[in-house]
């Protein structure tokens, strides 16, 4: 964002200082993000977009078709044979709510994803602040330990966790899956947010200290607002990961009244694959919220991605 | 063939293999987790409508018998049960879709020997010959086939077949002759499709298994499945030659050999109901007759539109049946409610209550055939109970690397013409875990 802010004032000044116009435009041409990209870049982008959009669009069209139609002809025949338009139906969508109770599963998914996103961000932000701005013995060692834990995949802990939850009697509850997602999201969160905070100007924190701000005040008033891009980008990662997670949900929650959307979605399929026509509708329904989250937070996404990666 | 469990196998296979290997050392419980209440957990792999139907039937029984049941319909059953066993979070009763998984858990001592729970004499008298053996490990009964399905069935379009004078063959030779006769009229005898996403190829394994059973009987079949005779034995090669003649030769299959691999198994047979029929015969499991596969107008008038005959034996007297199903096994040997439920699930009473659902097929001969809702379903029951020998789907019993791995892939390579049958069988033999 900082680079675009630096560039946008240029056209405004054009009229006021005619002599410098030439040199300025020449200089900005190289870096102007609005400049036309080469033709091949645009072709590649279009191809990549189409590769994603066409199957998704086909999925969407199929979800409105009757099962017999979908089994006997491709979705594009809706456009080649306009008579097929009249055979479109909302049956699949009403079926996923009556047959599988996707409504409850949607609420369950929210109940799992929101705490499993917010809690690790909160804890990790505290931890990242401490790692960045507070000096205490063993700080580097602790940080290295946490970063090293990034390589531990959640799968290796499935069985020990299941045993533990069984002993605690929380197997099958939301608490069980929150704890699993929070624990395994934490190392990435701490790493990402700490690296971002390390790029924040130290002078700001020092001046806050001089003004008598406590660590807590510095954190809430200064660091959190300044770290929004990193926090938001991690929130997207974690939310999408938890929302789309099937493995942990199957093991720690399992099918039943607490099941999230992912389990409800695979349960639409019968043992021999019957009911596949419902998957198209169910799949699209599952995608709605992640798309909304992504679109509403995407302006943070690119900034956040690069935020923690390069210091300086 | 459990299509779905196998299809998603790849997703968690690595992880689960890793953790089941690593964590078995701790704890040596004899199952059940000491649950002594009358509230028990039932875990099974069927979902969707089947799950709803099943819950309704079992709940009605449980309410009358003072048992509270927690139902856990579980997609990806095979992987999850392994994790649960490793984590010692066992259900009280589980329905195993594949004998291999059941056997490996039984060998860990987690499953109860059912001889002390069930009346074995009653089971022996009333189950189809061969059905009980699928649930045995080292001679002990660890599971009972509570819900069966059969695969040696040929579907045909009733009206068109009557007009063309097609009659159910009594022997394999007659089937071959029938296929030639249909071809001579200029029509296509067979439909065949083996596409099923990541599990593509399994319908071809069913064909090989079915012909192995018909040609050589259950003894040789079981030896082959247990790898006591090599996978690329000349006997198997003879079977692939039969398939070559029956299905792969020019004009034998709708769409030709090249179309088989991309034709979905669930809908490949639907062209039977076109006029003129795209083909006259399609061999597939009895599950195909439930809603979700055949066109709606056929399903609405099932008994008049759809004809069924069993895959014939070598002789007119032999009726071997290739099948599969869900086998109920008991984890909580010391829980009375679980034992009671186990008895119910293996009883004719259970079969009689499930039969009206349409998709259900019992492996018991004493289930009232009139309870099945359609003539077609009654025919399935008839084929099952008249079967001279019942064998469990071979690829479900083979090691995963073969049964849901190389067997599928090599069948696809052979059928699509990338390899000869000999090469395919040699490759499968080479992939068998040592």
XYZ file of C-alpha atoms in Angstrom:
746
model
C 0.000 0.000 0.000
C 2.829 2.384 0.792
C 4.133 2.250 -2.762
C 0.764 3.141 -4.278
C 0.373 6.017 -1.846
C 3.710 7.374 -2.957
C 2.783 7.203 -6.600
C -0.804 8.444 -6.688
C -0.002 12.087 -5.864
C 2.092 12.348 -9.023
C -0.714 13.147 -11.508
C -2.018 15.891 -9.189
C 1.255 17.736 -9.340
C 1.519 17.520 -13.097
C -0.217 20.806 -13.833
C 1.598 22.842 -11.205
C 5.153 22.060 -12.166
C 5.444 21.632 -15.892
C 9.224 21.420 -16.013
C 9.493 18.388 -13.833
C 6.722 16.511 -15.615
C 8.980 14.894 -18.156
C 11.479 13.487 -15.744
C 8.805 12.385 -13.333
C 6.715 10.492 -15.825
C 9.811 8.879 -17.226
C 10.851 7.791 -13.777
C 7.421 6.557 -12.731
C 6.823 4.623 -15.914
C 9.125 1.910 -14.659
C 7.356 1.447 -11.351
C 3.835 2.559 -12.068
C 1.612 -0.354 -11.011
C -1.162 0.921 -13.256
C 1.040 0.593 -16.338
C -0.045 -2.009 -18.865
C 1.406 -5.414 -18.216
C 2.797 -7.375 -21.155
C 0.338 -9.310 -23.259
C 1.663 -12.725 -22.219
C 1.142 -11.950 -18.553
C -2.468 -11.166 -19.201
C -2.976 -14.280 -21.319
C -1.472 -16.488 -18.608
C -3.681 -14.822 -15.992
C -6.788 -15.337 -18.091
C -5.909 -18.996 -18.638
C -5.304 -19.566 -14.934
C -8.556 -17.839 -14.018
C -10.487 -19.884 -16.563
C -8.972 -23.105 -15.255
C -10.493 -22.324 -11.894
C -13.701 -20.665 -13.008
C -14.888 -23.179 -15.602
C -15.054 -26.233 -13.302
C -16.602 -24.125 -10.545
C -19.135 -22.736 -12.948
C -19.857 -26.274 -14.162
C -20.383 -27.315 -10.559
C -22.788 -24.446 -10.059
C -24.746 -25.278 -13.207
C -24.921 -28.973 -12.313
C -26.285 -28.152 -8.896
C -29.374 -26.710 -10.587
C -29.910 -29.666 -12.903
C -32.034 -32.729 -12.335
C -30.144 -35.873 -11.540
C -31.124 -37.750 -14.705
C -30.071 -34.781 -16.848
C -26.758 -34.452 -15.064
C -26.108 -38.157 -15.526
C -26.913 -38.164 -19.232
C -25.428 -34.918 -20.565
C -22.883 -32.246 -19.697
C -23.749 -28.970 -17.979
C -22.858 -26.968 -21.092
C -25.878 -28.454 -22.879
C -27.948 -26.005 -20.834
C -26.579 -23.352 -23.166
C -26.418 -25.331 -26.397
C -29.986 -26.591 -26.007
C -32.011 -23.726 -24.543
C -34.957 -26.072 -23.870
C -32.891 -27.480 -21.031
C -33.148 -24.149 -19.233
C -36.710 -24.947 -18.281
C -35.606 -28.180 -16.656
C -33.426 -26.461 -14.069
C -34.492 -27.056 -10.506
C -33.808 -26.003 -6.930
C -34.558 -29.533 -5.728
C -30.948 -30.279 -4.781
C -30.800 -27.216 -2.581
C -33.982 -28.028 -0.731
C -32.806 -31.636 -0.362
C -29.557 -30.763 1.360
C -31.492 -28.985 4.077
C -34.201 -31.588 4.522
C -32.070 -34.711 4.124
C -28.876 -33.704 5.823
C -29.661 -30.716 8.007
C -26.957 -28.544 6.526
C -28.430 -25.607 8.464
C -27.392 -27.004 11.831
C -24.064 -28.075 10.409
C -23.496 -24.520 9.177
C -24.067 -23.139 12.662
C -21.768 -25.830 14.100
C -19.080 -24.882 11.610
C -19.329 -21.269 12.744
C -19.241 -22.347 16.377
C -16.044 -24.261 15.672
C -14.307 -21.835 13.325
C -14.816 -18.505 15.069
C -13.332 -19.390 18.481
C -10.680 -21.510 16.792
C -9.642 -18.418 14.817
C -9.947 -15.639 17.386
C -8.425 -17.382 20.392
C -5.108 -18.311 18.772
C -4.783 -14.821 17.285
C -5.287 -13.235 20.672
C -2.839 -15.493 22.464
C -0.312 -15.371 19.660
C -0.437 -11.574 19.527
C 0.381 -11.406 23.243
C 3.184 -13.886 22.787
C 4.531 -12.127 19.720
C 4.585 -8.827 21.585
C 6.572 -10.392 24.388
C 8.988 -12.016 21.982
C 9.520 -8.758 20.126
C 9.558 -6.023 22.727
C 10.192 -7.606 26.119
C 13.552 -8.893 27.234
C 13.527 -12.004 29.368
C 15.934 -14.896 29.801
C 15.517 -17.757 27.327
C 13.571 -15.618 24.883
C 15.419 -16.734 21.786
C 15.379 -20.358 22.845
C 11.603 -20.250 23.410
C 11.047 -18.615 20.060
C 13.160 -21.216 18.288
C 11.235 -23.968 20.058
C 7.934 -22.533 18.900
C 9.129 -22.037 15.343
C 10.488 -25.588 15.344
C 7.026 -26.836 16.284
C 5.803 -25.533 12.914
C 7.016 -28.738 11.338
C 4.897 -30.967 13.585
C 1.772 -31.894 11.628
C -1.531 -32.225 13.410
C -1.875 -35.849 12.291
C 0.828 -37.174 14.595
C -1.124 -35.989 17.618
C -4.490 -37.444 16.644
C -4.211 -40.607 18.699
C -2.592 -39.143 21.848
C -5.109 -36.295 21.805
C -7.985 -38.718 21.372
C -6.798 -40.685 24.392
C -6.423 -37.511 26.420
C -9.877 -36.240 25.451
C -11.322 -39.625 26.345
C -9.844 -39.422 29.818
C -11.069 -35.852 30.246
C -14.473 -36.829 28.931
C -14.600 -34.059 26.334
C -14.418 -36.243 23.235
C -17.077 -35.173 20.740
C -17.492 -31.663 22.172
C -16.600 -28.319 20.620
C -13.995 -27.845 23.308
C -12.029 -30.796 21.970
C -11.781 -29.463 18.440
C -11.124 -25.889 19.553
C -8.176 -27.045 21.606
C -6.793 -29.096 18.717
C -7.027 -26.255 16.216
C -5.807 -23.610 18.655
C -2.793 -25.673 19.651
C -1.714 -26.469 16.154
C -2.445 -23.010 14.786
C -0.408 -21.337 17.491
C 3.133 -21.830 16.240
C 2.402 -20.383 12.809
C 0.491 -17.527 14.416
C 3.307 -16.627 16.810
C 5.913 -16.859 14.070
C 3.980 -14.795 11.560
C 2.896 -12.070 13.962
C 6.261 -11.785 15.712
C 8.051 -11.328 12.408
C 5.619 -8.608 11.469
C 5.966 -6.839 14.811
C 9.737 -6.883 14.444
C 9.325 -4.596 11.430
C 7.414 -1.972 13.418
C 9.472 1.112 14.284
C 10.957 0.781 17.753
C 10.776 4.563 18.249
C 7.024 4.359 18.609
C 7.295 1.901 21.473
C 10.087 3.902 23.104
C 8.105 7.123 22.964
C 5.133 5.318 24.445
C 7.359 4.132 27.242
C 8.609 7.650 27.850
C 5.016 8.834 28.033
C 4.473 6.270 30.780
C 2.472 3.661 28.917
C 2.480 0.178 30.394
C 3.153 -2.866 28.212
C -0.551 -3.592 28.188
C -1.421 -0.097 26.971
C 1.324 -0.154 24.353
C 0.045 -3.458 23.110
C -3.608 -2.523 22.782
C -3.255 1.127 21.725
C -0.271 0.872 19.404
C 0.818 -2.595 18.436
C -2.537 -4.207 17.708
C -3.759 -1.421 15.383
C -0.380 -1.372 13.624
C -0.363 -5.154 13.214
C -3.769 -5.423 11.587
C -2.439 -6.735 8.247
C -0.591 -9.608 9.913
C -3.497 -10.410 12.205
C -5.969 -10.342 9.339
C -3.872 -12.496 7.079
C -3.423 -15.089 9.760
C -7.152 -14.930 10.470
C -7.839 -15.816 6.839
C -5.410 -18.731 6.928
C -6.727 -20.137 10.157
C -10.393 -19.616 9.356
C -10.175 -21.315 5.983
C -8.142 -24.153 7.456
C -10.613 -24.804 10.258
C -13.641 -24.329 8.047
C -12.405 -26.829 5.490
C -11.042 -29.319 7.995
C -12.542 -32.780 7.798
C -9.925 -34.987 9.428
C -9.856 -33.383 12.875
C -13.612 -32.920 12.864
C -14.201 -36.583 12.066
C -11.932 -37.769 14.825
C -12.612 -35.297 17.622
C -16.283 -34.521 16.966
C -17.552 -37.208 14.660
C -20.937 -37.459 13.040
C -23.965 -36.459 15.067
C -25.573 -33.299 16.402
C -22.253 -31.416 16.664
C -20.986 -32.216 13.179
C -19.647 -29.351 11.055
C -20.377 -28.771 7.378
C -17.505 -30.893 6.120
C -18.860 -34.028 7.777
C -22.410 -33.228 6.712
C -21.157 -32.780 3.165
C -19.450 -36.176 2.879
C -22.418 -37.771 4.621
C -24.607 -36.676 1.717
C -22.961 -39.405 -0.313
C -24.319 -42.874 0.200
C -22.091 -45.881 0.613
C -22.047 -46.672 -3.087
C -21.913 -43.079 -4.211
C -25.644 -42.445 -4.543
C -26.700 -38.916 -3.740
C -23.810 -37.344 -5.649
C -26.164 -34.814 -7.190
C -26.563 -33.312 -3.699
C -22.817 -32.800 -3.393
C -22.848 -30.090 -6.036
C -25.396 -28.051 -4.108
C -23.796 -28.880 -0.768
C -20.340 -27.998 -2.036
C -21.435 -24.592 -3.250
C -23.241 -23.938 0.005
C -20.062 -24.775 1.912
C -18.074 -22.360 -0.248
C -20.235 -19.308 0.401
C -18.790 -18.232 3.723
C -15.097 -18.770 2.881
C -15.600 -16.668 -0.246
C -17.193 -13.873 1.777
C -14.393 -13.999 4.335
C -11.745 -13.991 1.663
C -13.258 -11.128 -0.310
C -13.808 -8.970 2.748
C -10.296 -9.510 4.102
C -8.399 -9.875 0.837
C -6.944 -6.373 0.839
C -4.963 -7.411 3.890
C -4.008 -10.676 2.340
C -1.134 -9.764 0.054
C 0.233 -7.225 2.502
C 0.053 -9.733 5.314
C 1.643 -12.494 3.290
C 4.746 -10.449 2.713
C 4.494 -8.717 6.066
C 6.356 -11.187 8.200
C 8.621 -12.492 5.512
C 11.098 -9.666 5.002
C 12.392 -7.591 7.827
C 13.073 -3.921 7.199
C -16.445 -53.052 -3.018
C -16.596 -50.124 -0.673
C -16.236 -47.415 -3.159
C -16.277 -44.428 -0.941
C -14.040 -45.582 1.828
C -11.507 -46.588 -0.708
C -11.825 -43.400 -2.698
C -10.920 -41.194 0.164
C -8.311 -43.583 1.404
C -5.464 -41.559 0.006
C -6.373 -38.463 2.006
C -5.615 -39.839 5.407
C -3.847 -43.048 4.606
C -0.376 -41.783 5.286
C -1.286 -40.130 8.516
C -3.290 -42.964 9.921
C -0.784 -45.602 8.914
C 1.847 -43.621 10.712
C -0.046 -43.174 13.908
C -1.589 -46.596 14.133
C 1.883 -48.040 13.810
C 3.310 -45.737 16.408
C 0.730 -45.906 19.105
C -0.361 -49.478 19.426
C 2.153 -50.305 22.092
C 0.383 -48.449 24.878
C -2.509 -49.996 26.709
C -3.783 -53.533 26.282
C -7.462 -53.164 26.939
C -9.847 -55.894 25.879
C -12.195 -53.426 24.283
C -15.227 -51.409 25.236
C -13.587 -49.041 27.649
C -15.501 -50.623 30.535
C -18.882 -49.254 29.488
C -21.448 -51.055 31.640
C -24.457 -48.780 31.132
C -27.324 -49.625 28.820
C -26.331 -46.730 26.608
C -24.135 -47.982 23.785
C -22.493 -46.592 20.686
C -22.997 -48.062 17.237
C -20.493 -47.085 14.579
C -20.996 -47.818 10.889
C -20.011 -46.618 7.448
C -23.308 -46.072 5.676
C -24.618 -42.539 5.426
C -27.361 -40.605 3.704
C -30.760 -42.277 3.349
C -29.513 -45.697 4.419
C -28.380 -44.228 7.717
C -31.793 -42.637 8.331
C -33.638 -45.892 7.578
C -31.316 -47.949 9.732
C -31.617 -45.604 12.706
C -35.396 -45.693 12.538
C -35.532 -49.480 12.613
C -32.947 -49.991 15.324
C -34.288 -47.182 17.483
C -37.758 -48.707 17.443
C -36.282 -51.958 18.710
C -34.046 -50.266 21.276
C -36.915 -48.265 22.788
C -38.792 -51.471 23.472
C -35.791 -53.215 24.956
C -34.441 -50.604 27.315
C -31.311 -49.902 25.313
C -30.155 -46.414 24.428
C -28.139 -46.261 21.242
C -25.846 -43.521 20.071
C -25.588 -43.763 16.295
C -22.309 -42.797 14.668
C -22.666 -42.933 10.888
C -19.102 -42.445 9.799
C -17.830 -41.496 6.398
C -14.306 -42.838 5.944
C -15.037 -45.671 8.353
C -11.895 -47.715 7.744
C -9.470 -44.991 8.661
C -11.481 -43.719 11.576
C -11.920 -47.097 13.236
C -8.161 -47.613 13.153
C -7.620 -44.263 14.817
C -10.284 -44.997 17.419
C -8.740 -48.355 18.186
C -5.316 -46.789 18.536
C -6.742 -44.051 20.751
C -8.779 -46.599 22.715
C -12.008 -44.683 22.085
C -13.975 -47.683 20.970
C -17.619 -47.895 20.026
C -19.518 -50.806 21.550
C -20.521 -52.300 18.231
C -19.112 -51.534 14.805
C -20.166 -52.532 11.302
C -17.078 -53.407 9.273
C -17.452 -52.984 5.532
C -14.247 -54.924 4.818
C -13.143 -58.203 6.386
C -9.484 -57.179 6.264
C -9.909 -54.311 8.736
C -12.087 -56.446 10.999
C -9.486 -59.215 11.040
C -6.611 -56.898 11.882
C -8.557 -55.420 14.813
C -9.658 -58.866 15.965
C -6.025 -59.977 15.957
C -5.212 -57.135 18.343
C -7.671 -58.715 20.763
C -10.138 -55.848 20.650
C -13.141 -57.771 19.346
C -15.182 -60.237 21.345
C -15.469 -63.871 20.319
C -19.141 -64.128 19.437
C -19.494 -67.847 20.141
C -20.322 -67.033 23.763
C -22.754 -64.272 22.797
C -24.689 -65.691 19.882
C -26.286 -69.040 19.225
C -23.798 -70.466 16.734
C -26.048 -73.401 15.829
C -28.764 -70.956 14.781
C -26.285 -68.930 12.735
C -24.965 -72.022 10.979
C -28.443 -73.244 10.153
C -29.774 -69.971 8.817
C -26.983 -68.048 7.156
C -26.149 -68.549 3.502
C -23.227 -70.985 3.174
C -20.027 -68.969 3.215
C -21.461 -65.835 4.805
C -20.349 -66.732 8.320
C -16.815 -67.603 7.236
C -16.239 -64.006 6.156
C -16.505 -62.991 9.826
C -14.116 -65.608 11.128
C -10.493 -65.132 12.048
C -8.435 -68.210 12.901
C -11.635 -70.221 13.224
C -13.294 -67.882 15.711
C -16.433 -65.904 14.903
C -15.663 -62.212 15.446
C -18.270 -60.630 13.212
C -21.581 -61.450 11.597
C -22.752 -60.281 8.191
C -25.647 -58.081 9.323
C -26.290 -56.464 5.969
C -25.352 -58.179 2.730
C -25.014 -57.152 -0.855
C -24.448 -59.294 -3.905
C -22.519 -58.544 -7.035
C -23.100 -61.510 -9.317
C -26.170 -59.974 -10.880
C -26.878 -59.116 -14.482
C -29.426 -56.385 -15.193
C -31.320 -56.264 -18.455
C -34.067 -54.102 -19.934
C -37.111 -56.337 -19.509
C -39.304 -55.142 -22.346
C -36.612 -54.885 -25.000
C -35.114 -58.228 -23.953
C -38.482 -59.979 -24.216
C -38.976 -58.570 -27.679
C -35.530 -59.777 -28.703
C -36.084 -63.209 -27.181
C -33.363 -62.949 -24.562
C -33.743 -65.535 -21.775
C -31.750 -65.928 -18.564
C -28.804 -68.279 -19.200
C -28.296 -71.280 -16.914
C -24.585 -71.771 -17.424
C -21.608 -69.613 -18.235
C -21.450 -71.162 -21.711
C -25.048 -70.167 -22.282
C -24.177 -66.635 -21.233
C -21.360 -66.581 -23.788
C -23.742 -67.926 -26.433
C -26.396 -65.378 -25.515
C -23.869 -62.618 -25.864
C -22.948 -63.908 -29.363
C -26.612 -64.168 -30.292
C -27.321 -60.568 -29.359
C -24.264 -59.419 -31.247
C -25.380 -61.371 -34.331
C -28.571 -59.304 -34.456
C -26.450 -56.191 -34.780
C -27.052 -55.011 -31.233
C -24.504 -54.520 -28.442
C -24.684 -57.204 -25.738
C -22.938 -55.515 -22.802
C -22.638 -52.278 -20.939
C -19.502 -51.759 -18.926
C -18.123 -48.773 -17.032
C -15.364 -48.676 -14.452
C -14.965 -44.967 -13.777
C -15.374 -43.935 -10.159
C -13.056 -40.985 -9.504
C -9.982 -42.030 -7.557
C -11.414 -45.549 -7.133
C -11.655 -46.093 -10.903
C -11.133 -49.723 -11.822
C -12.972 -51.565 -9.065
C -15.908 -52.734 -11.226
C -13.352 -54.569 -13.379
C -11.972 -56.322 -10.294
C -15.497 -57.542 -9.560
C -15.678 -59.075 -13.029
C -12.388 -60.900 -12.552
C -13.426 -62.100 -9.102
C -16.831 -63.209 -10.309
C -15.386 -65.263 -13.143
C -12.685 -66.725 -10.886
C -15.476 -67.901 -8.598
C -17.600 -69.293 -11.412
C -14.752 -71.066 -13.195
C -12.915 -72.574 -10.242
C -15.202 -72.517 -7.199
C -14.792 -70.924 -3.794
C -11.767 -72.980 -2.688
C -9.517 -71.805 -5.479
C -11.069 -68.347 -5.211
C -10.159 -68.065 -1.550
C -6.657 -69.377 -2.181
C -6.216 -66.730 -4.829
C -7.555 -63.988 -2.536
C -5.250 -65.116 0.287
C -2.345 -65.253 -2.160
C -1.795 -68.970 -1.706
C -1.793 -69.148 -5.468
C -0.070 -66.386 -7.385
C -2.048 -63.451 -8.662
C -0.762 -64.059 -12.176
C -1.541 -67.771 -12.119
C -2.529 -69.185 -15.532
C -6.023 -69.645 -14.083
C -6.370 -65.871 -13.716
C -5.017 -65.326 -17.188
C -7.733 -67.651 -18.494
C -10.298 -65.430 -16.767
C -8.934 -62.287 -18.373
C -9.163 -64.093 -21.718
C -12.834 -64.726 -21.024
C -13.366 -61.041 -20.226
C -11.510 -60.185 -23.398
C -13.951 -62.245 -25.447
C -17.031 -61.295 -23.489
C -16.530 -57.571 -23.018
C -13.473 -56.154 -24.714
C -13.727 -57.575 -28.220
C -15.094 -55.297 -30.944
C -18.826 -54.779 -30.767
C -19.234 -56.442 -27.365
C -19.570 -53.330 -25.245
C -21.509 -50.131 -25.658
C -19.047 -47.434 -26.678
C -16.278 -49.938 -27.297
C -13.232 -50.804 -25.237
C -11.892 -47.249 -25.152
C -15.024 -45.907 -23.459
C -15.013 -48.334 -20.536
C -12.453 -46.512 -18.423
C -14.258 -43.179 -18.686
C -17.763 -44.540 -18.268
C -19.166 -44.139 -14.749
C -20.088 -47.436 -13.109
C -23.305 -46.010 -11.677
C -24.802 -44.793 -14.912
C -23.088 -46.994 -17.523
C -26.146 -49.236 -17.616
C -28.673 -46.465 -18.202
C -28.440 -46.719 -22.009
C -30.170 -50.128 -21.643
C -33.444 -48.257 -21.443
C -32.987 -46.273 -24.648
C -34.852 -47.362 -27.764
C -33.188 -49.275 -29.274
C -31.278 -50.377 -26.179
C -27.638 -49.241 -26.031
C -26.899 -52.670 -24.614
C -28.800 -55.649 -23.265
C -26.839 -56.667 -20.170
C -25.038 -54.942 -17.333
C -23.398 -56.820 -14.474
C -23.273 -54.823 -11.255
C -24.164 -55.101 -7.553
C -27.706 -55.117 -6.203
C -27.163 -51.592 -4.840
C -27.654 -50.305 -8.382
C -31.398 -50.869 -8.114
C -31.825 -48.335 -5.332
C -32.615 -44.692 -6.107
C -29.672 -42.736 -7.395
C -28.472 -44.681 -10.429
C -31.113 -45.779 -12.941
C -33.287 -43.117 -14.615
C -36.318 -41.955 -12.635
C -38.886 -43.419 -15.009
C -37.273 -46.842 -14.663
C -37.174 -46.637 -10.886
C -40.829 -45.670 -10.793
C -41.769 -48.840 -12.670
C -38.895 -51.028 -11.502
C -40.429 -54.498 -11.701
C -41.729 -54.023 -15.237
C -38.717 -52.226 -16.667
C -35.776 -53.909 -15.032
C -34.973 -57.572 -15.402
C -32.445 -59.390 -13.254
C -30.729 -62.732 -13.542
C -27.855 -64.130 -11.482
C -24.461 -64.636 -13.071
C -24.764 -68.316 -13.971
C -22.454 -70.997 -12.629
C -20.228 -73.349 -14.589
C -23.045 -75.890 -14.538
C -26.776 -75.430 -14.105
C -26.541 -76.748 -10.513
C -23.920 -74.384 -9.195
C -24.962 -70.917 -8.084
C -21.940 -69.250 -6.541
C -22.601 -65.752 -5.227
C -20.027 -62.996 -5.041
C -21.001 -60.431 -2.462
C -20.049 -58.212 0.376
C -21.704 -56.313 3.152
C -21.381 -54.853 6.610
C -20.248 -57.176 9.342
C -21.225 -56.359 12.907
C -18.517 -56.916 15.482
C -18.723 -56.509 19.251
C -16.147 -54.488 21.181
C -17.843 -54.507 24.597
C -17.904 -58.155 25.554
C -19.012 -57.410 29.111
C -21.878 -55.051 28.333
C -25.308 -56.683 28.459
C -27.029 -54.035 26.364
C -24.388 -54.392 23.662
C -24.724 -58.166 23.708
C -28.484 -57.870 23.419
C -28.103 -55.489 20.480
C -25.595 -57.795 18.834
C -28.082 -60.681 19.084
C -30.758 -58.516 17.545
C -28.545 -57.382 14.655
C -27.809 -60.974 13.680
C -31.416 -62.121 14.018
C -34.139 -62.755 11.484
C -36.230 -60.179 13.364
C -33.747 -57.483 12.337
C -33.761 -58.776 8.769
C -37.541 -58.720 8.643
C -37.689 -55.130 9.878
C -35.007 -53.960 7.464
C -36.246 -55.817 4.366
C -39.108 -53.384 3.576
C -36.582 -50.565 3.119
C -35.675 -51.828 -0.334
C -31.910 -51.353 -0.286
C -31.329 -53.854 2.491
C -30.500 -57.483 1.808
C -30.169 -60.093 4.518
C -27.682 -62.951 4.486
C -30.168 -65.067 6.455
C -32.276 -67.578 4.612
C -35.137 -67.394 7.116
C -35.964 -63.753 6.476
C -39.477 -63.538 5.061
C -39.034 -62.868 1.328
C -42.447 -61.218 1.087
C -41.130 -58.397 3.282
C -38.967 -57.101 0.443
C -40.883 -54.277 -1.209
C -40.380 -55.117 -4.900
C -40.134 -58.173 -7.105
C -36.613 -57.085 -7.941
C -35.594 -56.984 -4.266
C -37.240 -60.379 -3.738
C -35.202 -61.724 -6.615
C -32.013 -60.474 -4.960
C -33.024 -62.270 -1.763
C -33.807 -65.367 -3.767
C -30.433 -65.312 -5.527
C -28.719 -64.891 -2.156
C -30.553 -67.632 -0.315
C -30.312 -70.118 -3.207
C -26.603 -69.478 -3.538
C -24.547 -72.638 -3.255
C -21.578 -70.694 -1.932
C -21.192 -67.100 -0.839
C -17.792 -65.473 -1.045
C -16.778 -62.020 0.043
C -15.505 -59.505 -2.470
C -11.850 -60.403 -3.042
C -10.378 -56.959 -3.431
C -11.911 -56.003 -0.072
C -9.957 -58.823 1.551
C -6.631 -58.345 -0.186
C -4.011 -56.046 1.333
C -4.830 -52.384 0.668
C -1.818 -51.962 -1.640
C -3.397 -54.508 -3.980
C -7.133 -54.536 -3.200
C -7.584 -50.779 -3.439
C -4.359 -50.017 -5.260
C -2.588 -51.983 -7.961
C -5.576 -54.237 -8.750
C -7.628 -51.169 -9.723
C -4.859 -49.367 -11.556
C -3.649 -52.340 -13.558
C -7.206 -53.228 -14.578
C -7.576 -49.708 -15.967
C -4.247 -50.007 -17.798
C -5.278 -53.353 -19.276
C -8.814 -52.378 -20.269
C -7.741 -49.103 -21.826
C -5.178 -51.042 -23.855
C -1.969 -49.661 -22.340
C -0.914 -53.107 -21.160
C -1.655 -56.692 -22.023
C -3.550 -58.763 -19.494
C -0.357 -60.692 -18.770
C 1.578 -57.516 -18.006
C -1.198 -56.238 -15.756
C -1.400 -59.463 -13.746
C 2.408 -59.637 -13.445
C 2.477 -56.079 -12.123
C -0.195 -56.843 -9.527
C 1.697 -59.941 -8.427
C 4.844 -57.853 -8.064
C 3.013 -55.287 -5.950
C 1.760 -57.823 -3.402
C 3.281 -56.882 -0.017
C 5.909 -59.403 1.018
